[in-house]
Amino acid sequence: MQCDDRGYCSKALKKISKDYRGFKADMERALKLLGDRFCPMTREEPVKPGKLLHRVTAADTYEVWKFSVAVAGSKLRPSQWPRLWFGVVESSKVLVPLVAARHKEYDMDEARFENEALSLMEKYSQEEDF
């Protein structure tokens, strides 16, 4: 499954990377795991829905999910791990990172991040026309 990084969450990822040096590598590993999870060819399940992975919504052509990205070497509890909202388009085998947030930011207004992810995925689906 390919990752179509449109830069939707690049600013947030830079902020998180400043706080945690190894976050870039952690994010790459997370995207690989998620790619394996949602690829219709392999259908491996290295990550199952539950504590770390939650479906936000499912539309006709795509799904939006939320994932907690583990940060190696940090002393964060799992509830404090950065969260990534991403879209999945199974028909074209695409995973789209949409929104990223640190625990300092999503404590107050997690619904705002979900709404932003949904609107970005809707915009992406209209641009790509799948």
XYZ file of C-alpha atoms in Angstrom:
130
model
C 0.000 0.000 0.000
C 1.446 3.348 -0.967
C 1.492 6.445 1.246
C 0.305 9.638 -0.470
C 1.737 12.357 1.749
C 0.188 15.589 0.548
C 1.807 17.534 3.392
C -1.474 17.943 5.240
C 0.188 17.340 8.608
C 3.805 18.333 7.883
C 3.842 21.331 10.274
C 2.538 19.256 13.165
C 5.020 16.467 12.416
C 7.899 18.976 12.504
C 6.742 20.236 15.912
C 6.516 16.709 17.283
C 9.948 15.856 15.832
C 11.456 18.804 17.706
C 10.148 17.396 20.993
C 11.140 13.772 20.295
C 14.292 13.158 18.248
C 13.398 9.663 17.070
C 9.840 10.508 16.086
C 10.530 10.626 12.337
C 11.692 6.989 12.357
C 8.772 6.037 14.628
C 6.362 7.669 12.192
C 7.880 5.786 9.233
C 7.524 2.493 11.110
C 3.932 3.352 12.010
C 3.056 4.114 8.378
C 4.638 0.819 7.276
C 2.611 -1.097 9.882
C -0.558 0.695 8.818
C 0.230 0.027 5.162
C 0.575 -3.680 5.953
C -2.659 -3.588 7.944
C -4.764 -1.994 5.212
C -3.183 -3.513 2.092
C -5.839 -5.724 0.451
C -3.109 -7.979 -1.000
C -1.466 -9.041 2.263
C -4.124 -8.402 4.908
C -1.602 -8.846 7.699
C -2.774 -7.515 11.021
C 0.246 -6.171 12.901
C -2.104 -3.610 14.465
C -5.677 -4.525 15.333
C -8.476 -2.084 16.101
C -8.585 -1.464 19.819
C -6.514 0.749 22.072
C -4.184 2.173 19.414
C -6.299 2.084 16.248
C -9.842 3.452 15.968
C -12.086 3.956 12.947
C -13.489 7.487 12.875
C -15.776 7.083 9.881
C -16.375 5.030 6.760
C -17.667 6.485 3.495
C -18.388 4.741 0.195
C -14.876 5.161 -1.166
C -12.680 5.747 1.883
C -12.286 5.339 5.648
C -10.748 7.692 8.208
C -8.859 6.164 11.141
C -7.025 7.438 14.222
C -3.761 5.830 15.361
C -1.541 6.447 18.401
C 2.101 6.538 17.284
C 4.480 5.048 19.869
C 7.556 7.187 20.552
C 10.626 5.058 21.297
C 12.834 6.268 24.120
C 10.319 8.754 25.497
C 8.796 8.432 28.913
C 5.296 9.023 27.597
C 2.418 6.833 28.632
C 0.361 5.354 25.768
C -2.370 7.932 26.395
C 0.220 10.659 25.706
C 1.570 9.299 22.411
C 1.093 11.553 19.386
C -1.999 10.739 17.370
C -2.317 10.485 13.625
C -5.579 10.701 11.715
C -5.282 9.129 8.278
C -7.455 8.112 5.383
C -7.489 4.778 3.583
C -8.646 4.218 0.007
C -8.683 0.448 -0.480
C -9.689 0.530 -4.144
C -6.532 2.425 -5.117
C -4.388 1.091 -2.244
C -3.572 4.541 -0.835
C -2.966 5.632 2.754
C -3.152 9.421 3.317
C -1.778 11.020 6.532
C -4.210 13.843 7.348
C -3.716 15.316 10.834
C -1.143 14.800 13.583
C -1.349 16.103 17.148
C 0.618 15.963 20.394
C -1.062 15.083 23.673
C -0.726 18.721 24.771
C -2.965 19.725 21.873
C -5.632 17.015 21.729
C -6.545 17.072 25.403
C -8.748 20.088 24.844
C -10.367 19.600 21.473
C -9.982 16.168 19.881
C -13.222 16.624 17.923
C -11.635 19.540 16.058
C -8.848 17.251 14.788
C -11.361 14.616 13.706
C -13.431 17.185 11.820
C -10.303 18.537 10.134
C -9.287 15.005 9.094
C -12.755 14.312 7.689
C -12.798 17.522 5.651
C -9.273 16.893 4.304
C -10.205 13.351 3.263
C -13.378 14.593 1.591
C -11.293 17.161 -0.299
C -8.751 14.472 -1.242
C -11.473 12.151 -2.531
C -12.902 14.902 -4.739
C -9.448 15.778 -6.140
C -8.521 12.176 -6.898
C -12.002 11.137 -8.087
C -11.881 7.451 -7.093
